[in-house]
mmCIF file of C-alpha atoms in Angstrom:
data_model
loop_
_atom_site.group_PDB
_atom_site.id
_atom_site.type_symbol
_atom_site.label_atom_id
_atom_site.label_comp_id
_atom_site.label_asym_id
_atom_site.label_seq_id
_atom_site.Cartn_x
_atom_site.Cartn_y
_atom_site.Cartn_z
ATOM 1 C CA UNK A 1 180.001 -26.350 -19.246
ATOM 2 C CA UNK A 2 181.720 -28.298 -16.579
ATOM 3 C CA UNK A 3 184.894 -30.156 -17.474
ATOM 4 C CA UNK A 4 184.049 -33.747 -18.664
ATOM 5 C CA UNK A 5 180.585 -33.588 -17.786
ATOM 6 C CA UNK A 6 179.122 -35.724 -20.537
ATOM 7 C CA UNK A 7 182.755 -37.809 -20.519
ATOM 8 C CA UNK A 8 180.777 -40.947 -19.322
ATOM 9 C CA UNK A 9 176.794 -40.250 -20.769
ATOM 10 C CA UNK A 10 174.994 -39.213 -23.679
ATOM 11 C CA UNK A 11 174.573 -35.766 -23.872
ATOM 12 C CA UNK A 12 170.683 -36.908 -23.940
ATOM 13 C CA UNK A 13 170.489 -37.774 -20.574
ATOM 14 C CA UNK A 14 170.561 -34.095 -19.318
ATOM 15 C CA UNK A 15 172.748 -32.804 -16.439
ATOM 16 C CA UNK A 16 173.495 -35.218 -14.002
ATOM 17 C CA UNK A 17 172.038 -33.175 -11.463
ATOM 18 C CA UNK A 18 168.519 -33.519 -12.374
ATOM 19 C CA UNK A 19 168.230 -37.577 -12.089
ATOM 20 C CA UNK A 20 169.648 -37.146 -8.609
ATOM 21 C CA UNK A 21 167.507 -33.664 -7.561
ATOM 22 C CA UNK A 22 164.254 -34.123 -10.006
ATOM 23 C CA UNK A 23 162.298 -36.222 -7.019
ATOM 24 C CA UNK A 24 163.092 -34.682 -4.097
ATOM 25 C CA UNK A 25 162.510 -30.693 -5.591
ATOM 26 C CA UNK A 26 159.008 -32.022 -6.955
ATOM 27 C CA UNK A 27 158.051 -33.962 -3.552
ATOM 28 C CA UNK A 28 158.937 -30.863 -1.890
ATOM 29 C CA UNK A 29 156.608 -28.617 -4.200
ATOM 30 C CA UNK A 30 154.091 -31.294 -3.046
ATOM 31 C CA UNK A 31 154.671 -30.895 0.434
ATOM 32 C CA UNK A 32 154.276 -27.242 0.446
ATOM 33 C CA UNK A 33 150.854 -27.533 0.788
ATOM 34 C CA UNK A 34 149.040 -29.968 2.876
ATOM 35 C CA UNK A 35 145.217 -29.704 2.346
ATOM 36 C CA UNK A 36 143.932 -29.040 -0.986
ATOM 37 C CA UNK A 37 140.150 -29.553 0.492
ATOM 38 C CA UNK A 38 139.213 -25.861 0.548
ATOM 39 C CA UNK A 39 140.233 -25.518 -2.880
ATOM 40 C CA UNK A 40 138.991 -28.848 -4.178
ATOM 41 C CA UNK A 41 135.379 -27.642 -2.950
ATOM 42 C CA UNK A 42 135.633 -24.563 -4.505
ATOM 43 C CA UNK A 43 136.477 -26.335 -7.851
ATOM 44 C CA UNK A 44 133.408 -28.111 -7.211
ATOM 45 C CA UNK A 45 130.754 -25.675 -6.624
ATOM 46 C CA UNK A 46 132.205 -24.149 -9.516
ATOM 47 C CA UNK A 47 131.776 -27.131 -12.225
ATOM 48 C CA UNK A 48 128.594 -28.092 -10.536
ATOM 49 C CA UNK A 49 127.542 -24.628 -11.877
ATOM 50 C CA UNK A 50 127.820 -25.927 -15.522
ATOM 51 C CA UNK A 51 126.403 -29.205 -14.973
ATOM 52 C CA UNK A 52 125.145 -31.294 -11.690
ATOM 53 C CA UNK A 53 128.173 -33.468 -9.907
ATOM 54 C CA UNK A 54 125.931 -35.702 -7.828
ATOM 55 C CA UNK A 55 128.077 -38.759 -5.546
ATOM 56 C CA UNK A 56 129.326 -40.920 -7.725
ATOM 57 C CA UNK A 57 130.273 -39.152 -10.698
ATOM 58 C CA UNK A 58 133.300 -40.191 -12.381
ATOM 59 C CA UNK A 59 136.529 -38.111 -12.043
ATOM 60 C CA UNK A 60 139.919 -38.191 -14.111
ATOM 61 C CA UNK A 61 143.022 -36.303 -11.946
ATOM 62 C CA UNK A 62 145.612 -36.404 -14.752
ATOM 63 C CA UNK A 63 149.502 -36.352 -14.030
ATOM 64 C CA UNK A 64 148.383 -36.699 -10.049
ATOM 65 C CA UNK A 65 152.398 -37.233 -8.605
ATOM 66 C CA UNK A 66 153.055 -39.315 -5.748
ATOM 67 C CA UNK A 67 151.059 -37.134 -3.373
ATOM 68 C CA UNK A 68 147.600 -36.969 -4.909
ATOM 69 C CA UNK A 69 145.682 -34.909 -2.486
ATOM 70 C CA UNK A 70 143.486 -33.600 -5.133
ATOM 71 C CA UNK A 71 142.450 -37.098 -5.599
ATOM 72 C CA UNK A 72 141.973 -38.012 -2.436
ATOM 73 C CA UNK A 73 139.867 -35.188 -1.991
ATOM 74 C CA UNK A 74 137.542 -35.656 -4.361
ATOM 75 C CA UNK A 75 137.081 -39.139 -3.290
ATOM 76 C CA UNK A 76 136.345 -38.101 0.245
ATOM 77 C CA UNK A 77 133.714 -36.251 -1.310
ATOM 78 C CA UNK A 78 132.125 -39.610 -2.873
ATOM 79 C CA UNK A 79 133.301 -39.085 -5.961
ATOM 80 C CA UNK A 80 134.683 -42.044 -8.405
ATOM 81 C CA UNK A 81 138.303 -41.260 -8.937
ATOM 82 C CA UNK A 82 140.879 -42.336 -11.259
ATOM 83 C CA UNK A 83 144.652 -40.392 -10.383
ATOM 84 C CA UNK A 84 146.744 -40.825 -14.177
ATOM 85 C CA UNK A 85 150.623 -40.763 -13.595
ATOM 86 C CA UNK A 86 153.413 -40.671 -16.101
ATOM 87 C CA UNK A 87 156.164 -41.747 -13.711
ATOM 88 C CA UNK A 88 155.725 -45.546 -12.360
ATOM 89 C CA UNK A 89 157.865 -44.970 -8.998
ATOM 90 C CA UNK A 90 155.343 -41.807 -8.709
ATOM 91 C CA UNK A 91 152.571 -43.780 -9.304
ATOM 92 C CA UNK A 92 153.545 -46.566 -6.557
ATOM 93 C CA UNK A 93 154.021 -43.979 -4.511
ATOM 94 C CA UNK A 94 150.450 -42.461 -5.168
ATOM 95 C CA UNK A 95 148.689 -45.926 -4.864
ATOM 96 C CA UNK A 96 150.079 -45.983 -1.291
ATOM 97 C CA UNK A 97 148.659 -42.497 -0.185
ATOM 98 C CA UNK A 98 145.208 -42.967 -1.642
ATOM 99 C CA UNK A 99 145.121 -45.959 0.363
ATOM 100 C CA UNK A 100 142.716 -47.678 -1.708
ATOM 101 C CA UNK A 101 140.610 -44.329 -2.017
ATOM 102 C CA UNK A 102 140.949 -44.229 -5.703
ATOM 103 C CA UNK A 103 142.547 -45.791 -8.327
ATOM 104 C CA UNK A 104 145.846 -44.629 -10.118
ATOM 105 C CA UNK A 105 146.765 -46.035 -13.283
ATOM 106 C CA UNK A 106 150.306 -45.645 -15.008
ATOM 107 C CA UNK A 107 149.778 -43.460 -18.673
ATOM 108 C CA UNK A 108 150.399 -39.917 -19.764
ATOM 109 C CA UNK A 109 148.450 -37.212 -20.861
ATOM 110 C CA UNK A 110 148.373 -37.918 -24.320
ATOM 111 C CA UNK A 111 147.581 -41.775 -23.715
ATOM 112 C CA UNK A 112 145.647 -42.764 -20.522
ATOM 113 C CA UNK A 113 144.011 -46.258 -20.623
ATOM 114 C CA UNK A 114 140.378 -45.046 -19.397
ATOM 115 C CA UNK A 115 137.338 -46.049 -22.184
ATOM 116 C CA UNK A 116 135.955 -43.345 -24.408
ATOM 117 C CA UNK A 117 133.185 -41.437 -22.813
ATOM 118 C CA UNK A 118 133.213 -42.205 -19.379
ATOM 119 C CA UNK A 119 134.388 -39.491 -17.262
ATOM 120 C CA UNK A 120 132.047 -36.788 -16.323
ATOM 121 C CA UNK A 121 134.926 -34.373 -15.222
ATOM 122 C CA UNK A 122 138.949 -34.682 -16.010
ATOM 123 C CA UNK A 123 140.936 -32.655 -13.557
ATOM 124 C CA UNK A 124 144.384 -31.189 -15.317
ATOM 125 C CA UNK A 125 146.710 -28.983 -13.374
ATOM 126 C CA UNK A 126 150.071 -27.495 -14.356
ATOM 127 C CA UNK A 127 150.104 -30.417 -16.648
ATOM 128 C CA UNK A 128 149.636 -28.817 -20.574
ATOM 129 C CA UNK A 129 152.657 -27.035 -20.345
ATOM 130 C CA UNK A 130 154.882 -29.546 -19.447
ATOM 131 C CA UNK A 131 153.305 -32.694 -21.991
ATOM 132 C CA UNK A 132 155.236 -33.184 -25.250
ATOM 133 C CA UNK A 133 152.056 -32.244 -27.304
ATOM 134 C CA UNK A 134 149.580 -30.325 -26.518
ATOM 135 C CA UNK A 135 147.017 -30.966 -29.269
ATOM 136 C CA UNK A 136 146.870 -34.447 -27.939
ATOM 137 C CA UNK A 137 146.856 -34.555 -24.359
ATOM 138 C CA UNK A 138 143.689 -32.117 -25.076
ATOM 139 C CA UNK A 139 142.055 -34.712 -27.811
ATOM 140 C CA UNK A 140 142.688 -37.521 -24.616
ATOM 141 C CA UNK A 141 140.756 -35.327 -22.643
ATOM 142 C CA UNK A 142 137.776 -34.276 -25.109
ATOM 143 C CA UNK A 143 137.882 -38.524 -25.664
ATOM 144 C CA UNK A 144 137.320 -39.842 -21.989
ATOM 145 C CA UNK A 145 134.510 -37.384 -21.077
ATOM 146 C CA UNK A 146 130.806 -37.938 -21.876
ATOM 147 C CA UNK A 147 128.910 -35.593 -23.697
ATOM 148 C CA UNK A 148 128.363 -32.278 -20.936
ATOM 149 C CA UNK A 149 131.221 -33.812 -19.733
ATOM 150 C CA UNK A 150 133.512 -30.700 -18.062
ATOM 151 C CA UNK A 151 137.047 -30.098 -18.134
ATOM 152 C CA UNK A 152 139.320 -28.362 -15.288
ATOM 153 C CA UNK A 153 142.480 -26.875 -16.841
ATOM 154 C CA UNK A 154 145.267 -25.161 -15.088
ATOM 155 C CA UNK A 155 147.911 -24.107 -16.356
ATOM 156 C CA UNK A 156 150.929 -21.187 -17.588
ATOM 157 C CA UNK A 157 149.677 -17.816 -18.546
ATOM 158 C CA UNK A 158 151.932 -15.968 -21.300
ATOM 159 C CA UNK A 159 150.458 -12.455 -20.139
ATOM 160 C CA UNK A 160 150.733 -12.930 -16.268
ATOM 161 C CA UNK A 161 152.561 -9.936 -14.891
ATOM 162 C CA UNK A 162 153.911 -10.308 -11.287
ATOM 163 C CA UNK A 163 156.232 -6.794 -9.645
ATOM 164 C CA UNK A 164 159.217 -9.396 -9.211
ATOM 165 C CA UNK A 165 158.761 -11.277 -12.413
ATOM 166 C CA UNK A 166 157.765 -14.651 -10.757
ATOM 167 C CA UNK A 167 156.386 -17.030 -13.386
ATOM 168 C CA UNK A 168 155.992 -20.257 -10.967
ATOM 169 C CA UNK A 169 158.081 -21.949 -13.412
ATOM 170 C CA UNK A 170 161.610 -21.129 -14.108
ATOM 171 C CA UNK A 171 163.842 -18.692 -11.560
ATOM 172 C CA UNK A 172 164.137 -16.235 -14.192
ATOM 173 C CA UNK A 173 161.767 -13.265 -13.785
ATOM 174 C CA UNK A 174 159.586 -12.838 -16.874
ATOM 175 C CA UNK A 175 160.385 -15.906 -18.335
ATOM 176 C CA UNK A 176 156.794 -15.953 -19.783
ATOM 177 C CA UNK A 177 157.653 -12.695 -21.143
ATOM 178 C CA UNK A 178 160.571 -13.480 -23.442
ATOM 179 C CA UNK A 179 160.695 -14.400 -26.705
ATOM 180 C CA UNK A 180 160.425 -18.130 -27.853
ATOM 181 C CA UNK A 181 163.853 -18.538 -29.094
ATOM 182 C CA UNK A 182 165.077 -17.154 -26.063
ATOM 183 C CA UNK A 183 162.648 -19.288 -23.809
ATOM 184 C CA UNK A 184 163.889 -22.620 -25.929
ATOM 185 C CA UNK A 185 167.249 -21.398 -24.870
ATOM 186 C CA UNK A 186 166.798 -21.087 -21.083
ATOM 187 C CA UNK A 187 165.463 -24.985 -21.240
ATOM 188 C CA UNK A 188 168.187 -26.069 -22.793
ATOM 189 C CA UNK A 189 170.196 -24.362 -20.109
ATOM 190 C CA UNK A 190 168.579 -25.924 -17.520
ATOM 191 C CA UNK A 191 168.391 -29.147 -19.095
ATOM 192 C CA UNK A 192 172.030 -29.651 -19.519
ATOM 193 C CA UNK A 193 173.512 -26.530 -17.988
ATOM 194 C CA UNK A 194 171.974 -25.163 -14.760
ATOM 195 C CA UNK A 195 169.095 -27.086 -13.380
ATOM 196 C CA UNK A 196 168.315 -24.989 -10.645
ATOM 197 C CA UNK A 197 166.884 -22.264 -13.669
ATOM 198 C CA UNK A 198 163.220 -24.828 -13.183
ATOM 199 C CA UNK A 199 164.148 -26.353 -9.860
ATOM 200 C CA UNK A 200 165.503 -29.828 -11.422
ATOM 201 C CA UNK A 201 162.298 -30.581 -13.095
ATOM 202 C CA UNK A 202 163.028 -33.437 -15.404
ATOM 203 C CA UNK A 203 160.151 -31.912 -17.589
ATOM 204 C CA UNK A 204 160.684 -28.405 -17.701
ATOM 205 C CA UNK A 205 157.197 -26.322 -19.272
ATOM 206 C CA UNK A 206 157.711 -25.477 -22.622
ATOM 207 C CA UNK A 207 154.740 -24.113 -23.483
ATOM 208 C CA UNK A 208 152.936 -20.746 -22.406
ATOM 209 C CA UNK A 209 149.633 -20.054 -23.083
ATOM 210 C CA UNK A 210 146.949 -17.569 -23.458
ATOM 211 C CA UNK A 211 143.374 -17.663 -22.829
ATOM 212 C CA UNK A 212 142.276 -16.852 -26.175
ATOM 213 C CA UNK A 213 145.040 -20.086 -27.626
ATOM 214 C CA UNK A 214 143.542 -22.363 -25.040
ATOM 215 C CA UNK A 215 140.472 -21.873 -26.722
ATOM 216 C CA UNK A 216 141.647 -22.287 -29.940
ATOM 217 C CA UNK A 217 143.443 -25.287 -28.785
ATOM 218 C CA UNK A 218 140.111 -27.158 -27.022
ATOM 219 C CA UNK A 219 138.583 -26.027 -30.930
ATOM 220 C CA UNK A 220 141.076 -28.068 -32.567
ATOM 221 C CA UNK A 221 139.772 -31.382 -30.777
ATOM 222 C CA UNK A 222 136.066 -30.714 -30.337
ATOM 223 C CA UNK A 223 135.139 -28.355 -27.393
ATOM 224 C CA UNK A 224 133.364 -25.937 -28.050
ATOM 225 C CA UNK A 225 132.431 -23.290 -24.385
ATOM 226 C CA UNK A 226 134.485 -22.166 -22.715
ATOM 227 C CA UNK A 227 134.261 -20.386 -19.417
ATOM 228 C CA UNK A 228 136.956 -18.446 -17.087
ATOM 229 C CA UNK A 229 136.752 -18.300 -13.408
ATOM 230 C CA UNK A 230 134.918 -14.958 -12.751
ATOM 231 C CA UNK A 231 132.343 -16.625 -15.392
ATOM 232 C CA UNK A 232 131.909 -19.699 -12.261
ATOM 233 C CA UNK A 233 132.217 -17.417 -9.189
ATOM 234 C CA UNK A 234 128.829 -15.772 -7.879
ATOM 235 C CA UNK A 235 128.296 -12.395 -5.967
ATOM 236 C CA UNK A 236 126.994 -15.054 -3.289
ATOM 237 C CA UNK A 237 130.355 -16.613 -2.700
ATOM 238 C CA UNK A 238 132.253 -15.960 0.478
ATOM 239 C CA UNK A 239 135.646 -14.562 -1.574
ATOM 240 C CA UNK A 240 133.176 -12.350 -3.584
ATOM 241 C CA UNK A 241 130.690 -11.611 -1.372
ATOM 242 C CA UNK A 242 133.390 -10.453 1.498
ATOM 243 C CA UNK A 243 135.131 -7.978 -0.433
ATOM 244 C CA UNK A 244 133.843 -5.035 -2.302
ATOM 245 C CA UNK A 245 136.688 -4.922 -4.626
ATOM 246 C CA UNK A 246 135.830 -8.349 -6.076
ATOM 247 C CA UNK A 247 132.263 -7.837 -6.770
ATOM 248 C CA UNK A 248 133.244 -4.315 -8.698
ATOM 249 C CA UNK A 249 135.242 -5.800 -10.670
ATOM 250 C CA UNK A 250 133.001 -8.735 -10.857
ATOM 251 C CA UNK A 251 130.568 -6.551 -12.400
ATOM 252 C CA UNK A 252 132.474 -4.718 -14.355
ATOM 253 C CA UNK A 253 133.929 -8.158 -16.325
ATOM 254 C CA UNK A 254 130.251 -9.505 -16.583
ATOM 255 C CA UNK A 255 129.241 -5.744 -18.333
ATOM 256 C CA UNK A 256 132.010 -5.022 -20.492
ATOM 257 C CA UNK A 257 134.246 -7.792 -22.886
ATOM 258 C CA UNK A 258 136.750 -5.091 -23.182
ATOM 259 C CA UNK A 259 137.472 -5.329 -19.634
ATOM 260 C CA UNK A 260 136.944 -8.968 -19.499
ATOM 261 C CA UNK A 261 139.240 -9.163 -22.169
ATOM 262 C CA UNK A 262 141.903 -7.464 -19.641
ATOM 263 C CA UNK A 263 141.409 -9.566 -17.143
ATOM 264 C CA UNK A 264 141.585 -12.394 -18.722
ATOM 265 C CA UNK A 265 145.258 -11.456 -19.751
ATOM 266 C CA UNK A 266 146.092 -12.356 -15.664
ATOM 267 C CA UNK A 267 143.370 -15.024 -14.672
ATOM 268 C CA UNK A 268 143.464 -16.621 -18.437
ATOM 269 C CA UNK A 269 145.750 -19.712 -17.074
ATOM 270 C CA UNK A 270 142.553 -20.806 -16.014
ATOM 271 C CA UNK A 271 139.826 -22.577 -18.359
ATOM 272 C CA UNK A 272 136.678 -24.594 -18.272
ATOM 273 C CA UNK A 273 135.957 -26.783 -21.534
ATOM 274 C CA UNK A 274 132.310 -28.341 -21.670
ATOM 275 C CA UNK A 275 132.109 -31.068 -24.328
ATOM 276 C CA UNK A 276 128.680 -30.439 -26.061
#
């Protein structure tokens, strides 16, 4: 550790580095990309195959940073959209983008100030592995939707194998891969170490899933289908339809769940939950 580095502040505040990096390393993950439409439509005629999304319907983007082009999207597309943000200088930031497009409300994942039942979809991505519990940013989500009420969830896969080791997370290669202790180690690193190990995030992810936990995990606070991306795609679709590779393997998920069961090892950081 550097020479005096905690000298003048509580070990508890983290490196100094990260107060002074956090915002500009996470506006510049934002600014990577600057449409989300294609995707956002995508997402749609997906969910709309589990239960109609007429105009109108009611939308939650949780944890929507100060750049929330997901929201914005889905408003363009005449949906009603609330944007949730834990950080209030985010969320400022996020009320002047939307531009009066949709509303964004200060709260976090576990506690967002929307009335029970009244969401027809809550949109959560790369949020669950970053929230302090789990268990109860997922019960917040099972409580704002209606009944049929559909869940988008995006977020770390434990089993994701990429040739280099990327893990979209953490500059370490198979940091999904490594043991927990080992994992718990690496944050504390970059928390008061090296915060370049998860690019100055102030809320490194700490938790790695697999398909078969997130289901466990939407269990534990009521939902109880759950669907995977290849169950949402058709043969019909333009990425499936274009490429004879996909609709193989397409097939060969939909015949077998040994093989689904595979592939769900690499796609599983996706999941649909449908509160019946």
């Amino acid at each position: 550790m550097e020479k005096g580095l905690y000298a003048n502040r509580p070990l508890t505040s983290g490196h100094p580095e990260l107060a002074r990096r956090a915002v500009a390393a996470f506006s510049a993950t934002q600014d990577a990309g600057d449409s989300r439409a294609e995707d956002i439509r995508s997402m749609v005629t997906c969910l709309s195959r589990l239960r109609p999304l007429p105009p109108a319907s009611r939308v939650v983007v949780v944890g929507c940073g100060p750049k929330p082009l997901t929201a914005t999207e889905l408003a363009a597309m005449q949906y009603e959209v609330t944007a949730v943000e834990p950080v209030e200088g985010f969320a400022d930031a996020a009320r002047t983008f939307v531009a009066g497009r949709a509303v964004v409300i200060t709260g976090t994942a576990e506690k967002m100030p929307i009335p029970d039942e009244s969401q027809d979809v809550v949109v959560c991505e790369s949020i669950l592995e970053h929230v302090e519990s789990p268990r109860l940013a997922l019960s917040e989500v099972y409580r704002l939707l209606k009944p049929g009420g559909v869940a988008w969830l995006v977020t770390t896969n434990k089993w994701r194998f990429s040739v280099l080791g990327h893990n979209g997370e953490y500059n370490v290669p198979f940091f999904n891969w490594l043991p927990p202790v080992l994992q718990e180690a690496y944050v504390f690193q970059h928390l008061h170490h090296k915060p370049s190990l998860a690019n100055y995030s102030l809320r490194p992810a700490v938790h790695w899933f697999t398909y078969a936990a997130l289901c466990q995990a939407g269990r534990d606070v009521g939902f109880s289908r759950f669907y995977s991306i290849v169950d949402l795609v058709s043969p019909q679709d333009p990425q499936i339809a274009n490429s004879v590779f996909r609709r193989t393997v397409l097939r060969l998920i939909s015949a077998s769940p040994w093989i689904r069961a595979f592939a769900l090892t690499q796609i599983g950081g996706l999941i649909v939950m449908v509160k019946t």
